[in-house]
Structure formats: structure tokens, C-alpha cells
Coordinates of C-alpha atoms in Angstrom, one line a residue:
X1 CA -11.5 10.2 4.7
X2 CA -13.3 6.5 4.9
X3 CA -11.6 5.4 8.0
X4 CA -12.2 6.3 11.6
X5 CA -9.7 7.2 14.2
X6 CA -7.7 4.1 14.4
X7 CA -6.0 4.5 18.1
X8 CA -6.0 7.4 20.7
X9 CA -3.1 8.7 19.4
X10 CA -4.9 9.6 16.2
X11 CA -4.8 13.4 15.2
X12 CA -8.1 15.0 15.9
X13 CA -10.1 17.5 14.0
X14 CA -8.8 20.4 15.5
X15 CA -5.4 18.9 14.3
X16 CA -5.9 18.2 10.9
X17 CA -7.2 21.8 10.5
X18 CA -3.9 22.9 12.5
X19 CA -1.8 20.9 9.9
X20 CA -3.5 21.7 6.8
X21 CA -3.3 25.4 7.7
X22 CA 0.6 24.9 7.6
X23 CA 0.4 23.1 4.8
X24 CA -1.5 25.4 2.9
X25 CA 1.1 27.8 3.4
X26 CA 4.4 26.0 2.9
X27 CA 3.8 22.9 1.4
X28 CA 2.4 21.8 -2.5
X29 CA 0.5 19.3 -0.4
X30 CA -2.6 19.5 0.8
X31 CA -3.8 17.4 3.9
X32 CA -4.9 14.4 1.1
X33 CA -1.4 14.9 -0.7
X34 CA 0.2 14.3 2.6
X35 CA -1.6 11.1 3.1
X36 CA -1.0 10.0 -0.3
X37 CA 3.0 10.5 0.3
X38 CA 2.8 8.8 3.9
X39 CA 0.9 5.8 2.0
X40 CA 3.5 5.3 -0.4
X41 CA 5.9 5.6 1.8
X42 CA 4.0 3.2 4.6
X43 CA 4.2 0.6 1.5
X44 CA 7.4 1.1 -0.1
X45 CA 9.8 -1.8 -0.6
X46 CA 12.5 0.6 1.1
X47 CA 11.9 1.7 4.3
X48 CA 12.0 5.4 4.0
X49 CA 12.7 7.4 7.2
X50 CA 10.9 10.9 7.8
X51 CA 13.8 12.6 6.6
X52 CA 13.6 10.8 3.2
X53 CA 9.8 12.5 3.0
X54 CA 10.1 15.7 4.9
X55 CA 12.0 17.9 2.9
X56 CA 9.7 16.8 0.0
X57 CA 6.2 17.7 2.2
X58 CA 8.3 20.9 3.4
X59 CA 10.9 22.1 1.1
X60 CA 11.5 25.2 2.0
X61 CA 13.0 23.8 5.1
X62 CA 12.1 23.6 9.0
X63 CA 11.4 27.1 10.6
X64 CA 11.7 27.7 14.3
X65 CA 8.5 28.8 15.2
X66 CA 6.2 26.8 17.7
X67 CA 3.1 26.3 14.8
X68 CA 5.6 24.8 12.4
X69 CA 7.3 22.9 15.1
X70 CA 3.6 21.4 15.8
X71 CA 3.0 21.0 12.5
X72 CA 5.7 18.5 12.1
X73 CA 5.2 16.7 15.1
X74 CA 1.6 16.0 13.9
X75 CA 2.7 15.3 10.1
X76 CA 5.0 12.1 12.0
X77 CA 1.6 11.0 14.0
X78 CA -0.2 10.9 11.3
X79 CA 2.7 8.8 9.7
X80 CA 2.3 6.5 12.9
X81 CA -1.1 6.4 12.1
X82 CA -0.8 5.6 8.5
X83 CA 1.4 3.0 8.9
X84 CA -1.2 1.4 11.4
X85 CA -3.9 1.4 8.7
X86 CA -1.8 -0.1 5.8
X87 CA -1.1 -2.7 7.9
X88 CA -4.5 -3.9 8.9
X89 CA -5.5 -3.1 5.5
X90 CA -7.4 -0.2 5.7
X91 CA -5.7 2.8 3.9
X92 CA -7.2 6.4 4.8
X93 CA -8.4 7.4 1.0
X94 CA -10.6 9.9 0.6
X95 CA -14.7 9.7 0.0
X96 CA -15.3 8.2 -3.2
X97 CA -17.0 11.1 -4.5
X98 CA -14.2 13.7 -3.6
X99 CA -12.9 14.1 -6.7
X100 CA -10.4 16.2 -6.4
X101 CA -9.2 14.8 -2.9
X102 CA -8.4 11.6 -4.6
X103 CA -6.3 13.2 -7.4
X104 CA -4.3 15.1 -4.5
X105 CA -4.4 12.3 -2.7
X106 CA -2.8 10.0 -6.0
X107 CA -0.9 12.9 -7.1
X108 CA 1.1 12.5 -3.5
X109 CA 1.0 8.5 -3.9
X110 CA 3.1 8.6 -7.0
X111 CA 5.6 11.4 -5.5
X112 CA 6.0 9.4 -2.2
X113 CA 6.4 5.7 -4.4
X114 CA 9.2 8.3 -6.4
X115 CA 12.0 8.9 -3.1
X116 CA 12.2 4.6 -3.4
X117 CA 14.4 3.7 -6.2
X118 CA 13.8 0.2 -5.4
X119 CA 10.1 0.8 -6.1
X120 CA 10.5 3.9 -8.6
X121 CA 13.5 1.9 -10.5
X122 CA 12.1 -1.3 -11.1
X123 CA 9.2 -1.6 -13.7
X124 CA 7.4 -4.8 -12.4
X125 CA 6.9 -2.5 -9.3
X126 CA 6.1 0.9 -10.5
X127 CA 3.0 -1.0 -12.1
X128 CA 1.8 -0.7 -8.2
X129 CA 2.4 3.3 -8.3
X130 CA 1.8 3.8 -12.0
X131 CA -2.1 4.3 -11.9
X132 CA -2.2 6.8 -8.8
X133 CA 0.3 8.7 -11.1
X134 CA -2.1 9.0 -14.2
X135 CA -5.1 9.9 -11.4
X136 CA -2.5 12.3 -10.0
X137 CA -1.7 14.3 -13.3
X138 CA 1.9 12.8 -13.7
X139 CA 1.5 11.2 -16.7
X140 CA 5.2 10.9 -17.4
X141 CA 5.4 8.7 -14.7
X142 CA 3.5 6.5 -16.5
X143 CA 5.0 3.6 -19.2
X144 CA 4.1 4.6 -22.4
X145 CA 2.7 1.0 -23.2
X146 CA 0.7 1.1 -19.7
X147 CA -0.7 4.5 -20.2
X148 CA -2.3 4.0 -23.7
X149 CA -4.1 1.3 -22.2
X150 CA -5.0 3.6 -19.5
X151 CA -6.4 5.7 -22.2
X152 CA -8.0 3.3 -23.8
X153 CA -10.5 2.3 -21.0
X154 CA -13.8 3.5 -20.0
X155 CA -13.2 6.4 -17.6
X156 CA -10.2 5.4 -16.4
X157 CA -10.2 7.8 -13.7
X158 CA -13.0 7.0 -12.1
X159 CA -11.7 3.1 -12.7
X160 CA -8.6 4.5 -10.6
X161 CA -10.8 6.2 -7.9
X162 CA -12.3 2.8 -7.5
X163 CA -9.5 0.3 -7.1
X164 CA -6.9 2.8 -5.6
X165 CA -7.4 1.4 -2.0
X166 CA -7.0 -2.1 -3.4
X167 CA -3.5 -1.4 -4.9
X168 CA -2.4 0.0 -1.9
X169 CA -3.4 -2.7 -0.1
X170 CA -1.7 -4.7 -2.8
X171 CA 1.4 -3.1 -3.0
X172 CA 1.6 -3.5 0.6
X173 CA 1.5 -7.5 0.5
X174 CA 3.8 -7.8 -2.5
X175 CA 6.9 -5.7 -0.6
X176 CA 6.2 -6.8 2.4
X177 CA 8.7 -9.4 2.6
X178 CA 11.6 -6.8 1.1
X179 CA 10.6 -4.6 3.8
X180 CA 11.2 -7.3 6.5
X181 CA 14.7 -8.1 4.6
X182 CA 15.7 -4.6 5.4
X183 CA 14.4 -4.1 9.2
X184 CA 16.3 -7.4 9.7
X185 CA 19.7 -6.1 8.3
X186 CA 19.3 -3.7 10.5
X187 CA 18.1 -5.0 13.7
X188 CA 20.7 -7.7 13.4
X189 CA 23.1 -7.9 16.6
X190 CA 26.7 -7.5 15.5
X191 CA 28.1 -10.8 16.6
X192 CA 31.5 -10.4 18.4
X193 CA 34.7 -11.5 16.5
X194 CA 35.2 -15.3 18.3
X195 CA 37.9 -15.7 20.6
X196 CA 41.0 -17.4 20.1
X197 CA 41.3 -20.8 21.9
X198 CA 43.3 -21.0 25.2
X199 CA 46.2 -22.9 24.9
X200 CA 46.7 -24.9 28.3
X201 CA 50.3 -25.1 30.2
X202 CA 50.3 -29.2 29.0
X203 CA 49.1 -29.4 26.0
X204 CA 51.0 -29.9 22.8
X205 CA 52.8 -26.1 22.0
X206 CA 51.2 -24.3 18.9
X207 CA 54.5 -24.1 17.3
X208 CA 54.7 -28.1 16.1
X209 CA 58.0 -28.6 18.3
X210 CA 56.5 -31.6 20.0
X211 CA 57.0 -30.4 23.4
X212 CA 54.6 -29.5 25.7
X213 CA 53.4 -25.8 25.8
X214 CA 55.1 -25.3 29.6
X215 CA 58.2 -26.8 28.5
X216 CA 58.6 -24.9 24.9
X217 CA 57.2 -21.5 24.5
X218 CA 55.2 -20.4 27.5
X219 CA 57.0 -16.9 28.9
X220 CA 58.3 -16.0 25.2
X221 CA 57.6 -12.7 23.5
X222 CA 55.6 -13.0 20.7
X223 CA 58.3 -11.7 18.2
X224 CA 60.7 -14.3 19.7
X225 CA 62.4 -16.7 17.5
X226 CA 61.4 -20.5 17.4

């Protein structure tokens, strides 16, 4: 990856090798699939909890066992830490020349940018996802009028390779104001239902007699005739 370890909470190489190894055995992701997921999903215009992308990185379920139970805890660090570097701009893609890590690493974009329907349904926004999904192989995720002008470049892949970081970054300022929308729905504090105004012992009775409240209905049950 381009980036450096962005905090001290950022998984080492001992613990990328931990993770990939569980990976490699019950996930279609490799270590850049799972960073292209996490970037989509660190970008999204929903905001997509871990058990949104979870099942999807490990969908064969959660086993008991302590390496699976580590594995886990170091795929949501490295969601931490992916969330860190899309917001100072600085996505963790993959060398330039690594081929083959940048198609795993789209390939994962476009299925992560798929679990947000309000990024997956709406075609003005998909155009941020669309090109990781022809690096990534999924060219029926592309729009047919989008992909033949895909095509239609000069190594369009390589193109991709090139700009990839950009449309993250991208994508990132142009839902970034949906996002906050959301976390402020719900953050929100429920306001308490307002209480009803105390009627004093003199002042005019609620019931439009004329008399004073002491002197008309004070000491009656509510279901008591006027």
C-alpha cells in the first residue's frame, strides 16, 4: 500500500499477514479486496455499520475459535483506520504497479459501494463506483452508455489505476454532507413532550365559567360534569 501507518492503533505487519491468512481461507477477499470494501464503505452516502459489510467479507459466518475471533477484531481496526485516511484524503490503494492488487482492490470497491442503495440506486452516484467496477471485472455494474466509453479509451485500465485514489477522494467530498444528514438523525436528543401549563388557584378556570379556578373547578375529578 502507498500510505504509512496513520496512528498507533494501525495494524502492523505481523497483523496483516495474521488477517490475510484468515482471509485466504474463508473470505473471496484478499487483504486489497478488504480494503477496497472498507473504502467504499468509509465513503458511502449511507453509513454502513460492520454488520452491513461483515457477512459479505465472511459469509460463511463467525466461528468461535480465537484466530477468527482476532481476525475480526483486526478487520474493524483496519476499518478505524480506513476511515482515518479517507478523511484526510489519503486512501490506502495499492502500489501503482500492482496490477493485480488494484483489480482486487476495485473489484472490493464496487462490492462495498453495492450494500448502499443510496449510492448503488442512484445513477448520478454510481458514476463514483462505476470505474472501480470495470477495473474490478464487474462489468455489469457498469451503464451500458458509461462502459462503451470505457472501452473506447486508451487503456482504460491503466487510466482507472491512475485516477482511482482521486474518485475516492471524490466520492468522499460529494456524500459527505448526506453522511452528516444521517449521523445527525441519529445523534439527535429526543426532546421531551412539553409540559402542560400550571393553572394557578386565582386565575381565570380553564373551563370559560368566568370564575376563578379556586372558586369553580379546583378539587373536581376529571370526568366530573361542568
Amino acid at each position: 500500500m502507498s500510505s504509512e501507518a496513520l496512528s498507533p492503533l494501525a495494524l502492523s505487519d505481523d497483523e496483516y499477514d495474521q488477517l490475510g491468512d484468515v482471509l485466504a481461507e474463508r473470505s473471496a477477499f484478499d487483504i486489497d479486496g478488504l480494503l477496497g470494501v472498507l473504502h467504499a464503505v468509509a465513503v458511502a452516502p449511507s453509513l454502513l455499520p460492520p454488520s452491513a459489510w461483515l457477512p459479505v467479507v465472511f459469509p460463511d459466518g463467525f466461528g468461535g475459535d480465537t484466530d477468527f475471533a482476532r481476525a475480526v477484531n483486526l478487520a474493524l481496526r483496519l476499518h478505524n483506520e480506513v476511515l482515518q485516511a479517507c478523511d484526510e484524503h489519503y486512501p490506502l490503494v495499492p502500489e501503482q504497479d500492482d496490477i493485480a492488487g488494484y483489480e482486487s482492490f476495485a473489484s472490493g470497491y464496487a462490492m462495498g459501494a453495492k450494500l448502499d442503495p443510496l449510492w448503488f440506486g442512484n445513477a448520478n452516484r454510481w458514476t463514483f463506483a462505476a470505474p472501480a467496477a470495470y477495473l474490478g471485472g464487474h462489468r455489469d455494474l457498469v451503464p451500458p452508455d458509461l462502459l462503451e466509453r470505457i472501452d473506447a479509451g486508451p487503456d482504460p485500465k491503466s487510466v482507472i489505476r491512475r485516477d482511482l485514489a482521486g474518485l475516492i477522494n471524490a466520492a468522499q467530498d460529494s456524500f459527505k454532507a448526506v453522511r452528516r444528514e444521517a449521523y445527525s438523525q441519529i445523534t439527535q436528543p429526543t426532546r421531551a413532550a412539553p409540559r402542560a401549563s400550571r393553572v394557578g388557584r386565582n386565575d381565570p378556570c380553564p373551563c370559560g365559567s368566568g370564575r376563578k379556578y379556586k372558586r369553580c373547578c379546583l378539587g373536581r375529578s376529571p370526568d366530573a360534569g361542568a
